[in-house]
């Protein structure tokens, strides 16, 4: 019984220490890494439903890479309640842009509207 209580307490502390409020740049980095490694569970956790659907559609068109993908955040710009993050990956060396919104007190990547222009 004593071991059970100790295990329960350890699990409680571990679950409470999980960082839930990432910055927009941290979220963008997580999304880019999970996108290229095709980790859909992590991708879904850090995107809106609309953003997840559009990313998975594109993700299914690229081949899976076994090499470790490195993500570099190049710039971040805030426009009201929207944050734009420009990043570059080691996958292809090209830069990309994520649009992030705050949902349930967490930053999440969402999709751009067809004629929407960001600051970059």
PDB file of C-alpha atoms in Angstrom:
ATOM      1  CA  UNK A   1       0.000   0.000   0.000  1.00  0.00           C
ATOM      2  CA  UNK A   2       2.847   2.339   0.864  1.00  0.00           C
ATOM      3  CA  UNK A   3       4.444   1.793  -2.562  1.00  0.00           C
ATOM      4  CA  UNK A   4       1.141   2.507  -4.253  1.00  0.00           C
ATOM      5  CA  UNK A   5       0.797   5.840  -2.452  1.00  0.00           C
ATOM      6  CA  UNK A   6       4.375   6.799  -3.324  1.00  0.00           C
ATOM      7  CA  UNK A   7       3.830   5.920  -6.997  1.00  0.00           C
ATOM      8  CA  UNK A   8       0.608   7.929  -7.061  1.00  0.00           C
ATOM      9  CA  UNK A   9       2.361  10.970  -5.571  1.00  0.00           C
ATOM     10  CA  UNK A  10       5.224  10.720  -8.051  1.00  0.00           C
ATOM     11  CA  UNK A  11       2.780  10.583 -10.962  1.00  0.00           C
ATOM     12  CA  UNK A  12       0.880  13.558  -9.556  1.00  0.00           C
ATOM     13  CA  UNK A  13       4.034  15.659  -9.353  1.00  0.00           C
ATOM     14  CA  UNK A  14       5.122  14.680 -12.857  1.00  0.00           C
ATOM     15  CA  UNK A  15       1.738  15.556 -14.335  1.00  0.00           C
ATOM     16  CA  UNK A  16       1.647  18.888 -12.517  1.00  0.00           C
ATOM     17  CA  UNK A  17       5.082  19.923 -13.768  1.00  0.00           C
ATOM     18  CA  UNK A  18       4.150  19.665 -17.440  1.00  0.00           C
ATOM     19  CA  UNK A  19       4.527  23.055 -19.078  1.00  0.00           C
ATOM     20  CA  UNK A  20       1.171  24.021 -20.543  1.00  0.00           C
ATOM     21  CA  UNK A  21       1.639  27.681 -21.478  1.00  0.00           C
ATOM     22  CA  UNK A  22       4.273  27.721 -24.197  1.00  0.00           C
ATOM     23  CA  UNK A  23       5.251  30.895 -25.990  1.00  0.00           C
ATOM     24  CA  UNK A  24       4.194  31.260 -29.635  1.00  0.00           C
ATOM     25  CA  UNK A  25       7.769  30.538 -30.776  1.00  0.00           C
ATOM     26  CA  UNK A  26       7.990  27.381 -28.641  1.00  0.00           C
ATOM     27  CA  UNK A  27       4.639  26.201 -29.993  1.00  0.00           C
ATOM     28  CA  UNK A  28       5.721  26.876 -33.589  1.00  0.00           C
ATOM     29  CA  UNK A  29       8.910  24.884 -33.023  1.00  0.00           C
ATOM     30  CA  UNK A  30       6.957  21.945 -31.562  1.00  0.00           C
ATOM     31  CA  UNK A  31       4.502  22.009 -34.474  1.00  0.00           C
ATOM     32  CA  UNK A  32       7.253  22.132 -37.117  1.00  0.00           C
ATOM     33  CA  UNK A  33       9.149  19.250 -35.497  1.00  0.00           C
ATOM     34  CA  UNK A  34       6.032  17.107 -35.126  1.00  0.00           C
ATOM     35  CA  UNK A  35       4.934  17.963 -38.684  1.00  0.00           C
ATOM     36  CA  UNK A  36       8.150  16.706 -40.285  1.00  0.00           C
ATOM     37  CA  UNK A  37       8.461  13.692 -37.973  1.00  0.00           C
ATOM     38  CA  UNK A  38       4.780  12.897 -38.703  1.00  0.00           C
ATOM     39  CA  UNK A  39       3.806  12.786 -35.022  1.00  0.00           C
ATOM     40  CA  UNK A  40       0.094  13.513 -35.380  1.00  0.00           C
ATOM     41  CA  UNK A  41      -0.745  13.297 -31.660  1.00  0.00           C
ATOM     42  CA  UNK A  42       1.664  16.135 -30.808  1.00  0.00           C
ATOM     43  CA  UNK A  43       0.615  18.052 -33.910  1.00  0.00           C
ATOM     44  CA  UNK A  44      -3.060  17.829 -32.940  1.00  0.00           C
ATOM     45  CA  UNK A  45      -2.345  19.026 -29.382  1.00  0.00           C
ATOM     46  CA  UNK A  46      -0.687  22.245 -30.606  1.00  0.00           C
ATOM     47  CA  UNK A  47      -2.998  23.191 -33.480  1.00  0.00           C
ATOM     48  CA  UNK A  48      -6.591  24.268 -33.914  1.00  0.00           C
ATOM     49  CA  UNK A  49      -8.882  21.765 -35.631  1.00  0.00           C
ATOM     50  CA  UNK A  50      -8.749  23.804 -38.854  1.00  0.00           C
ATOM     51  CA  UNK A  51      -4.964  24.120 -38.637  1.00  0.00           C
ATOM     52  CA  UNK A  52      -4.550  20.406 -37.947  1.00  0.00           C
ATOM     53  CA  UNK A  53      -6.659  19.444 -40.970  1.00  0.00           C
ATOM     54  CA  UNK A  54      -4.670  21.652 -43.355  1.00  0.00           C
ATOM     55  CA  UNK A  55      -1.288  20.539 -41.962  1.00  0.00           C
ATOM     56  CA  UNK A  56      -2.157  16.843 -42.188  1.00  0.00           C
ATOM     57  CA  UNK A  57      -3.250  17.309 -45.801  1.00  0.00           C
ATOM     58  CA  UNK A  58       0.155  18.794 -46.674  1.00  0.00           C
ATOM     59  CA  UNK A  59       1.987  16.323 -44.427  1.00  0.00           C
ATOM     60  CA  UNK A  60       0.613  13.378 -46.398  1.00  0.00           C
ATOM     61  CA  UNK A  61       2.311  14.751 -49.534  1.00  0.00           C
ATOM     62  CA  UNK A  62       5.859  14.766 -48.143  1.00  0.00           C
ATOM     63  CA  UNK A  63       8.039  11.701 -47.557  1.00  0.00           C
ATOM     64  CA  UNK A  64       8.914  10.733 -44.001  1.00  0.00           C
ATOM     65  CA  UNK A  65      12.483  11.572 -43.049  1.00  0.00           C
ATOM     66  CA  UNK A  66      14.546   9.464 -40.667  1.00  0.00           C
ATOM     67  CA  UNK A  67      16.984  12.269 -39.937  1.00  0.00           C
ATOM     68  CA  UNK A  68      16.464  14.601 -36.993  1.00  0.00           C
ATOM     69  CA  UNK A  69      14.768  17.824 -38.034  1.00  0.00           C
ATOM     70  CA  UNK A  70      16.143  21.020 -36.533  1.00  0.00           C
ATOM     71  CA  UNK A  71      13.933  24.085 -36.357  1.00  0.00           C
ATOM     72  CA  UNK A  72      15.220  27.644 -36.115  1.00  0.00           C
ATOM     73  CA  UNK A  73      12.873  30.497 -35.226  1.00  0.00           C
ATOM     74  CA  UNK A  74      13.717  33.486 -37.426  1.00  0.00           C
ATOM     75  CA  UNK A  75      11.174  36.109 -36.407  1.00  0.00           C
ATOM     76  CA  UNK A  76       7.968  36.726 -34.471  1.00  0.00           C
ATOM     77  CA  UNK A  77       5.381  39.463 -34.969  1.00  0.00           C
ATOM     78  CA  UNK A  78       2.207  40.240 -33.045  1.00  0.00           C
ATOM     79  CA  UNK A  79      -0.879  41.760 -34.646  1.00  0.00           C
ATOM     80  CA  UNK A  80      -3.566  42.164 -32.002  1.00  0.00           C
ATOM     81  CA  UNK A  81      -4.451  38.672 -30.798  1.00  0.00           C
ATOM     82  CA  UNK A  82      -2.630  36.910 -33.639  1.00  0.00           C
ATOM     83  CA  UNK A  83       1.058  36.012 -33.604  1.00  0.00           C
ATOM     84  CA  UNK A  84       3.017  35.192 -36.742  1.00  0.00           C
ATOM     85  CA  UNK A  85       6.174  33.087 -36.415  1.00  0.00           C
ATOM     86  CA  UNK A  86       8.715  32.717 -39.219  1.00  0.00           C
ATOM     87  CA  UNK A  87      10.853  29.581 -38.992  1.00  0.00           C
ATOM     88  CA  UNK A  88      13.362  27.549 -40.997  1.00  0.00           C
ATOM     89  CA  UNK A  89      13.920  23.787 -40.838  1.00  0.00           C
ATOM     90  CA  UNK A  90      16.812  21.524 -41.722  1.00  0.00           C
ATOM     91  CA  UNK A  91      14.381  19.397 -43.766  1.00  0.00           C
ATOM     92  CA  UNK A  92      14.613  21.558 -46.870  1.00  0.00           C
ATOM     93  CA  UNK A  93      16.289  24.771 -45.665  1.00  0.00           C
ATOM     94  CA  UNK A  94      13.306  26.900 -46.678  1.00  0.00           C
ATOM     95  CA  UNK A  95      11.497  29.243 -44.336  1.00  0.00           C
ATOM     96  CA  UNK A  96       7.844  28.959 -43.437  1.00  0.00           C
ATOM     97  CA  UNK A  97       5.302  30.991 -41.497  1.00  0.00           C
ATOM     98  CA  UNK A  98       2.819  29.883 -38.874  1.00  0.00           C
ATOM     99  CA  UNK A  99      -0.213  31.866 -37.738  1.00  0.00           C
ATOM    100  CA  UNK A 100      -0.980  31.339 -34.050  1.00  0.00           C
ATOM    101  CA  UNK A 101      -4.049  32.180 -31.994  1.00  0.00           C
ATOM    102  CA  UNK A 102      -4.726  31.756 -28.311  1.00  0.00           C
ATOM    103  CA  UNK A 103      -7.280  29.034 -27.599  1.00  0.00           C
ATOM    104  CA  UNK A 104      -8.094  27.888 -24.045  1.00  0.00           C
ATOM    105  CA  UNK A 105      -5.148  29.935 -22.751  1.00  0.00           C
ATOM    106  CA  UNK A 106      -2.695  28.105 -25.049  1.00  0.00           C
ATOM    107  CA  UNK A 107      -1.056  29.221 -28.282  1.00  0.00           C
ATOM    108  CA  UNK A 108      -2.094  27.046 -31.224  1.00  0.00           C
ATOM    109  CA  UNK A 109      -1.156  27.065 -34.883  1.00  0.00           C
ATOM    110  CA  UNK A 110      -4.078  27.709 -37.184  1.00  0.00           C
ATOM    111  CA  UNK A 111      -4.444  28.059 -40.935  1.00  0.00           C
ATOM    112  CA  UNK A 112      -4.255  31.299 -42.879  1.00  0.00           C
ATOM    113  CA  UNK A 113      -7.302  32.542 -44.720  1.00  0.00           C
ATOM    114  CA  UNK A 114      -6.963  32.487 -48.546  1.00  0.00           C
ATOM    115  CA  UNK A 115      -6.177  36.208 -49.021  1.00  0.00           C
ATOM    116  CA  UNK A 116      -4.742  36.869 -45.587  1.00  0.00           C
ATOM    117  CA  UNK A 117      -1.314  38.443 -45.528  1.00  0.00           C
ATOM    118  CA  UNK A 118       1.019  38.274 -42.567  1.00  0.00           C
ATOM    119  CA  UNK A 119       3.776  40.717 -41.651  1.00  0.00           C
ATOM    120  CA  UNK A 120       6.547  38.743 -43.385  1.00  0.00           C
TER     121      UNK A 120
END
